[in-house]
Short mmCIF file of C-alpha atoms and ligand atoms in Angstrom, two decimals:
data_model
loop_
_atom_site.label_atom_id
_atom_site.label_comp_id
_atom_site.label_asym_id
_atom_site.label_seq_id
_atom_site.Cartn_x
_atom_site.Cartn_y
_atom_site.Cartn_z
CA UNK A 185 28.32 -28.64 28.55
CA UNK A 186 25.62 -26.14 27.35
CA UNK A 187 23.83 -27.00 24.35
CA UNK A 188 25.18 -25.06 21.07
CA UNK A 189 23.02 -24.75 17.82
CA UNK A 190 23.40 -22.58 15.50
CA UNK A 191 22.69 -21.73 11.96
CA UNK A 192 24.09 -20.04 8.53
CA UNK A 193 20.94 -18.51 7.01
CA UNK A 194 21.43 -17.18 3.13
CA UNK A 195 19.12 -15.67 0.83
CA UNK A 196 19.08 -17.25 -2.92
CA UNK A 197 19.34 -14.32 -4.13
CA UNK A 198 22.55 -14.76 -6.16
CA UNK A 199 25.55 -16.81 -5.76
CA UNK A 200 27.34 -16.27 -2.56
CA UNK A 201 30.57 -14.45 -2.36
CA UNK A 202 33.37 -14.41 0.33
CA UNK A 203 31.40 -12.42 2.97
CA UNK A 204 29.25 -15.40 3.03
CA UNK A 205 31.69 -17.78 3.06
CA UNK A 206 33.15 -15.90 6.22
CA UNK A 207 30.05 -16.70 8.12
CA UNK A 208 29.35 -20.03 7.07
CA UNK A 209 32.91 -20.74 8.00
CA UNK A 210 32.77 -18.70 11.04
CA UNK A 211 29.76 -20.42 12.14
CA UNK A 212 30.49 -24.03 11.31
CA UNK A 213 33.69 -23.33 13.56
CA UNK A 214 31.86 -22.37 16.34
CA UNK A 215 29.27 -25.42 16.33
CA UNK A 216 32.36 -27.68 15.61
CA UNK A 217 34.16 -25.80 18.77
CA UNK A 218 31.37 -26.14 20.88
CA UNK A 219 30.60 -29.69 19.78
CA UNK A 220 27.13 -28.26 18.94
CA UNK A 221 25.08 -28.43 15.64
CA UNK A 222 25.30 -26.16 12.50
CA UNK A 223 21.62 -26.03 10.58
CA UNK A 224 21.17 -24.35 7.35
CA UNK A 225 17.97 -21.90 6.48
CA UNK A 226 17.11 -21.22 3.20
CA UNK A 227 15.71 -17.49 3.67
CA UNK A 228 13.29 -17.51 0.50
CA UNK A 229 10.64 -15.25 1.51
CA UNK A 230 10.68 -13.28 -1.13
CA UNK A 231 9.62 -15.17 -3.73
CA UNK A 232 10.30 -12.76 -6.62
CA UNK A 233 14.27 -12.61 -5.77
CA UNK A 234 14.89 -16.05 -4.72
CA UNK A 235 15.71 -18.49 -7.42
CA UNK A 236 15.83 -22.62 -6.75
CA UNK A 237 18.86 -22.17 -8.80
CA UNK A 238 20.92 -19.91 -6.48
CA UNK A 239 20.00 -22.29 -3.62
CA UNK A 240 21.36 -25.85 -5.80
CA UNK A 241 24.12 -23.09 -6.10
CA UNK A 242 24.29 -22.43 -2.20
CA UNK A 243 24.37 -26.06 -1.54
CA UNK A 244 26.76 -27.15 -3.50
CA UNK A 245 29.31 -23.93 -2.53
CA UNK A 246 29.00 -25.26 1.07
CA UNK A 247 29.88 -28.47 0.57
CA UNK A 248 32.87 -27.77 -1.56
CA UNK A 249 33.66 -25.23 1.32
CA UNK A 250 33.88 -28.82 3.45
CA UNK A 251 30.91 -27.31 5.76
CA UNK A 252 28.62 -29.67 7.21
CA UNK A 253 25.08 -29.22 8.69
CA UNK A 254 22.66 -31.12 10.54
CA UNK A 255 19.72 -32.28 8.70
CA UNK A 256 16.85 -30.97 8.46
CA UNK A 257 17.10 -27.87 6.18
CA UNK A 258 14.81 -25.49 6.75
CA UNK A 259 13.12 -23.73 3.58
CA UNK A 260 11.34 -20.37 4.66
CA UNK A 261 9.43 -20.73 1.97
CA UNK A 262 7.49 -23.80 3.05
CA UNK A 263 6.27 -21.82 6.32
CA UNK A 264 4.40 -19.41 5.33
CA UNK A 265 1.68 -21.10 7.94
CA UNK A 266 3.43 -20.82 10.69
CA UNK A 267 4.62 -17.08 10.41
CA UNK A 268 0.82 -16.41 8.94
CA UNK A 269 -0.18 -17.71 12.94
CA UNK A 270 2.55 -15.83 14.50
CA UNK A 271 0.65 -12.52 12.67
CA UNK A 272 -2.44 -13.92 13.71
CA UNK A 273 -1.38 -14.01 17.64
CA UNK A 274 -0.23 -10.37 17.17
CA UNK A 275 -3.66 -9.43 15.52
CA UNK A 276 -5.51 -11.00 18.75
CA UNK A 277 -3.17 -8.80 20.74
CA UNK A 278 -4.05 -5.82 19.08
CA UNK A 279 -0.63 -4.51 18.19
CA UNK A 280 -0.42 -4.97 15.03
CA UNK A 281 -2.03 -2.42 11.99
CA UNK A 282 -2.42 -2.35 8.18
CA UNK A 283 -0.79 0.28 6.80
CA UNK A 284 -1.89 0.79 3.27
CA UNK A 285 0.58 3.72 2.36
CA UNK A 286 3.29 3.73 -0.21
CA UNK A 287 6.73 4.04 0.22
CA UNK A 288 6.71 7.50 -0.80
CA UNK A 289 3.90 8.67 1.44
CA UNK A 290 5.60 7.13 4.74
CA UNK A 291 8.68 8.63 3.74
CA UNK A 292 7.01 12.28 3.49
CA UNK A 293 4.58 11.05 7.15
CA UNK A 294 7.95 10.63 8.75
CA UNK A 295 9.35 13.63 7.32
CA UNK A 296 6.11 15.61 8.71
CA UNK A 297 7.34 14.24 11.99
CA UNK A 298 10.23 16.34 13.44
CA UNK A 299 9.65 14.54 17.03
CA UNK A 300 10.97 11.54 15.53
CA UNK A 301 14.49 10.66 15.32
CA UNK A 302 16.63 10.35 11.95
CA UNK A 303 16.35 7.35 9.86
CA UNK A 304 15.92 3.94 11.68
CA UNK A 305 17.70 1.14 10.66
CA UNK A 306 15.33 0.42 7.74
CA UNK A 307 14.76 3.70 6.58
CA UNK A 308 12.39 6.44 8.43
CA UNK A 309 10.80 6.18 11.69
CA UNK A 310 6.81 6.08 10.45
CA UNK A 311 4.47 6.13 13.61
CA UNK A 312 1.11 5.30 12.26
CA UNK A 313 -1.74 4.54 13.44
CA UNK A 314 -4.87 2.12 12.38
CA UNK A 315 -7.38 3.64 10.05
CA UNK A 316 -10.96 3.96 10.97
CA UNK A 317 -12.53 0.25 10.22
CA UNK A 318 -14.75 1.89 7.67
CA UNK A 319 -11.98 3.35 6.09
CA UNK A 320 -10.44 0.28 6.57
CA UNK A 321 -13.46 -1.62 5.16
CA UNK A 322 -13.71 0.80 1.87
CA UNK A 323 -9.88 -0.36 1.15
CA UNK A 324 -10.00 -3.41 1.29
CA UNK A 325 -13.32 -3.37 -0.61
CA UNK A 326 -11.23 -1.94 -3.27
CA UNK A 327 -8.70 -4.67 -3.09
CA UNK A 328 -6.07 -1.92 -2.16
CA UNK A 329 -2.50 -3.60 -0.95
CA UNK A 330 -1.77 -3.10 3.11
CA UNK A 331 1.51 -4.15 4.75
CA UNK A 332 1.16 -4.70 9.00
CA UNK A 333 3.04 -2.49 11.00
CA UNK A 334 3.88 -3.21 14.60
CA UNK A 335 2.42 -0.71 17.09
CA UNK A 336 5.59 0.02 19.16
CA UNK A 337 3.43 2.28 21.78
CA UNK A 338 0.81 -0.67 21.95
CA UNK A 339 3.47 -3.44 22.15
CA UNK A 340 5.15 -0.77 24.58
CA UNK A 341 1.64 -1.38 26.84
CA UNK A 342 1.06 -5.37 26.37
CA UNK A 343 4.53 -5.57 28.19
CA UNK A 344 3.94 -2.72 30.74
CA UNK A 345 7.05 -2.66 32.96
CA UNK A 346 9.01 -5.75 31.51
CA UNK A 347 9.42 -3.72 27.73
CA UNK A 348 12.34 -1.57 29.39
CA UNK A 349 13.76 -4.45 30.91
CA UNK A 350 14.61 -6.20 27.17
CA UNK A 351 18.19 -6.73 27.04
CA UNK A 352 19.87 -9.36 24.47
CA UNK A 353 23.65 -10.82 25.32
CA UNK A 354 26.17 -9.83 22.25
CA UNK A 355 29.26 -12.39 22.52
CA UNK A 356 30.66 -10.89 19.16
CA UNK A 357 30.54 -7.31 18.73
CA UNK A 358 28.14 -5.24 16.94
CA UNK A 359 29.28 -2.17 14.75
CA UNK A 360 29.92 -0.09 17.55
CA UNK A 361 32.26 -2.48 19.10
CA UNK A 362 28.76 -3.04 21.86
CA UNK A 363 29.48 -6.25 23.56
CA UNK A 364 27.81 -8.05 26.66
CA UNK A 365 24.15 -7.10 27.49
CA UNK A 366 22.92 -5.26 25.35
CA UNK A 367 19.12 -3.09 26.37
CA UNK A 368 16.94 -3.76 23.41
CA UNK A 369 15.73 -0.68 21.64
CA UNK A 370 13.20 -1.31 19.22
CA UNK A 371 11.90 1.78 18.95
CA UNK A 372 14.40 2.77 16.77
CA UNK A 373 12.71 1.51 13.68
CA UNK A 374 9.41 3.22 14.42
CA UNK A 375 6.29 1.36 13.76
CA UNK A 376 8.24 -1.26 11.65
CA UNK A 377 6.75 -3.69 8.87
CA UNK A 378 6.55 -7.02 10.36
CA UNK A 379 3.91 -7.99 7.22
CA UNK A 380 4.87 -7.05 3.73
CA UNK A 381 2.58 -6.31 1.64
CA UNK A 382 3.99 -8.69 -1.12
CA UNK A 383 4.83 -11.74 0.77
CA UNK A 384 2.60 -11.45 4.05
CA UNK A 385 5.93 -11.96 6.42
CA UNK A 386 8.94 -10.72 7.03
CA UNK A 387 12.65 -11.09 7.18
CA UNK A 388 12.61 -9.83 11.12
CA UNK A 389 9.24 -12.26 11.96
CA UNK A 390 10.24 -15.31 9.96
CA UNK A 391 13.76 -15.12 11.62
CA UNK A 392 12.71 -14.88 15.33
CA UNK A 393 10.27 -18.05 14.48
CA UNK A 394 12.47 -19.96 12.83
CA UNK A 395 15.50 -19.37 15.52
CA UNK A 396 12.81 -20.80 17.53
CA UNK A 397 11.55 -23.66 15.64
CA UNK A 398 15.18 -24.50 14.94
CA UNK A 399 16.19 -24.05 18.53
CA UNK A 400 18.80 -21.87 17.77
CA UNK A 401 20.81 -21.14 21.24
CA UNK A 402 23.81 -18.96 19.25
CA UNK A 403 22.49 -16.21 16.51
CA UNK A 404 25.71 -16.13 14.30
CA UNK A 405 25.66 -13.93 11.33
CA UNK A 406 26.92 -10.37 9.99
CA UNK A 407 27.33 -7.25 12.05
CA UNK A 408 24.55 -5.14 9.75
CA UNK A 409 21.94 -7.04 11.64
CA UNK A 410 22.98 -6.00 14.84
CA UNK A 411 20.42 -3.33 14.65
CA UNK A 412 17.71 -5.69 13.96
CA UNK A 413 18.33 -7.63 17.04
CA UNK A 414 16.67 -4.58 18.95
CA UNK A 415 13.46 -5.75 17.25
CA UNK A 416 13.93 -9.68 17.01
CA UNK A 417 13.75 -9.10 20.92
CA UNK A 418 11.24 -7.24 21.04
CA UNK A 419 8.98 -9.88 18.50
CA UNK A 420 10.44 -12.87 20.87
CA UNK A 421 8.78 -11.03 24.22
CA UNK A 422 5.61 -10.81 22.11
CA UNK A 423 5.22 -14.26 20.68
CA UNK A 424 7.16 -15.97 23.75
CA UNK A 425 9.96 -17.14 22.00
CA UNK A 426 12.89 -17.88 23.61
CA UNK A 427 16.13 -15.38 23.50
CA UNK A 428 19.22 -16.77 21.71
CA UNK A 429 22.63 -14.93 22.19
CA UNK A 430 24.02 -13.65 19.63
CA UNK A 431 27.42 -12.99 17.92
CA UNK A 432 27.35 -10.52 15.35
CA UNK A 433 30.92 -10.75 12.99
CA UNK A 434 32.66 -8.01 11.31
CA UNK A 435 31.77 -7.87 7.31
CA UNK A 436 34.39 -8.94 4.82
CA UNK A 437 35.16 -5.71 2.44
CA UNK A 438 37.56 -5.30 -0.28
CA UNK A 439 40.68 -3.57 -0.58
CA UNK A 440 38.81 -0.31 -0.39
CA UNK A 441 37.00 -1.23 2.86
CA UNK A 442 33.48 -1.95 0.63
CA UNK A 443 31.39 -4.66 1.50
CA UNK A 444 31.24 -7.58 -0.81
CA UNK A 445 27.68 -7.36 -2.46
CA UNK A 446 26.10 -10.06 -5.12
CA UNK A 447 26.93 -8.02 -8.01
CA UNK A 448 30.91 -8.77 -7.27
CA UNK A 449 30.93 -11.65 -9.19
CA UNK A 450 34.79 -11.52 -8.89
CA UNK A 451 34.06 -12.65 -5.66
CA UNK A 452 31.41 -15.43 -5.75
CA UNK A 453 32.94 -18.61 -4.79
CA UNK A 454 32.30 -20.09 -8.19
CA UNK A 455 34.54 -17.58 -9.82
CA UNK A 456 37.27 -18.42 -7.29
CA UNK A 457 36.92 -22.00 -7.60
CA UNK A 458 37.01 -21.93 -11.46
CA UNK A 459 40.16 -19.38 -10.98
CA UNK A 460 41.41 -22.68 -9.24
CA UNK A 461 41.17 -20.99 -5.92
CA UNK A 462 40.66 -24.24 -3.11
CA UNK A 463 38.58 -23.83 0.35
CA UNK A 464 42.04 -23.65 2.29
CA UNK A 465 41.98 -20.38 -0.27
CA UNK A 466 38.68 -19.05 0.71
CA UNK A 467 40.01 -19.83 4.49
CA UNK A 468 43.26 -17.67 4.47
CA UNK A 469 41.40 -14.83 2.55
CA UNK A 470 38.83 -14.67 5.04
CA UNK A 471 41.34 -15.04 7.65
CA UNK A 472 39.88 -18.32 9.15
CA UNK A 473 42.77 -20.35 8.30
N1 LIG B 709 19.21 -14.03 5.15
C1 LIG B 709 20.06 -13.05 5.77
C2 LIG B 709 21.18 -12.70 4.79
O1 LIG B 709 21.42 -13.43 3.84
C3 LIG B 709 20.69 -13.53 7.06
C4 LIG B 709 19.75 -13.40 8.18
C5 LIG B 709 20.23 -13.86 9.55
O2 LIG B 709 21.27 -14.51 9.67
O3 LIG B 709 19.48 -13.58 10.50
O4 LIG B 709 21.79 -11.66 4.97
#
């Protein structure tokens, strides 16, 4: 039998609410299916919206939710090293750049740029380039804030022929019903941010490592990151990381068809439990019974 690993990854960001308890369920399933292993990732980059609270919260949701994972837990927030190398092999590579703009003047760049397509997944399609270094050097003389952008046209070259050849294998389904293999289009998000400037990583560059570090073979999680799979490709051809499959799930939305966000509290599992709501509950509303 083919090894099966995969993972439930939250933010603690707030408490989590029935779309998460979907794919933890959904996931644990699988693993349990497969007679593989379920690991849990505490995504805490961002360390001005993640509370220690919300994960004691996450914790102790799962395990009322009867899910089991396989030790150890992996806390983004302790590997800051190890994404801070990743960056570093990109830098050698030359296909990486600081981008010191704002928000508001890559929105107006893009805006300048008609060649470009609409909005990318994360907002527009900015195609920088690097500044002159003594440019460079007066900025960061002045302690001005830079985020690194990925070079798409330069990460286009390090692969030479093998960048069109980037496919990833969907065994769920992403938003568009795609299925099978899928070609990986990364350009799609332009030159994307692979380095905030607040936290020095990434959601799409911490996930691709820590896939790998946790030897993830199945990439389980909701259909709104199908879209970033184009890139987590992309970053795994780069850094020579090997290519999970993945299985993208619908989204759980309410009677109106609106996904479930973290302001619905009516929807946290907390409020259903104290409601008296039991897992078997959360199960049948989810449709996982
Ligand atoms: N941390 C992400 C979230 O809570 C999930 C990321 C992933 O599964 O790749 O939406």
């Amino acid at each position: 039998m083919t090894e099966f690993i995969t993972r439930f990854a939250p933010s603690p960001t707030g408490f989590l609410h029935l779309g998460h308890a979907y794919s933890a369920l959904y996931a644990y399933d699988a693993a349990r299916a497969a007679n593989g292993r379920l690991h849990l990732r505490i995504e805490d980059i961002d360390r001005t919206r993640c509370k220690p609270d919300f994960e004691t919260a996450i914790i102790e949701d799962l395990n009322w939710l009867g899910i089991e994972w396989d030790e150890p837990l992996l806390r983004q927030s302790q590997r800051f090293d190890a994404y801070h190398s990743a960056l570093a092999r990109l830098r050698e590579k030359n296909i990486v750049y600081r981008c010191f703009k704002t928000r508001k003047e890559v929105a107006k760049a893009a805006a300048q740029a008609p060649h470009l397509g609409a909005d990318g997944p994360e907002g527009p399609q900015y195609v920088g380039a690097p500044l002159s270094d003594g440019e460079e050097n007066d900025l960061l003389e002045k302690g001005a804030a830079y985020a690194w952008r990925l070079s798409l046209a330069r990460a286009r070259d390090a692969l030479g022929g093998d960048f069109s050849k980037l496919i990833f294998h969907e065994e769920g389904r992403g938003p568009q019903g795609e299925r099978g293999s899928i070609a990986a289009t990364p350009e799609i998000f332009g030159d994307p941010v692979i380095a905030r400037k607040d936290f020095g990583t990434s959601y799409h560059l911490s996930s691709v490592i820590d896939d790998a570090a946790q030897n993830i073979t199945h990439v389980i999680r909701g259909e709104d990151l199908f879209a970033a799979t184009h890139l987590h490709r992309l970053l795994q051809a780069l850094l020579d990381l090997p290519t999970p499959r993945y299985r993208h799930h619908r989204l759980i939305t309410d009677e109106n068809g609106r996904r479930f966000a973290k302001r619905d509290q009516a929807v946290t599992l907390r409020a259903l439990r104290d409601n008296g709501a039991t897992p078997a509950d959360i199960r049948r509303r989810v449709g996982l019974a």
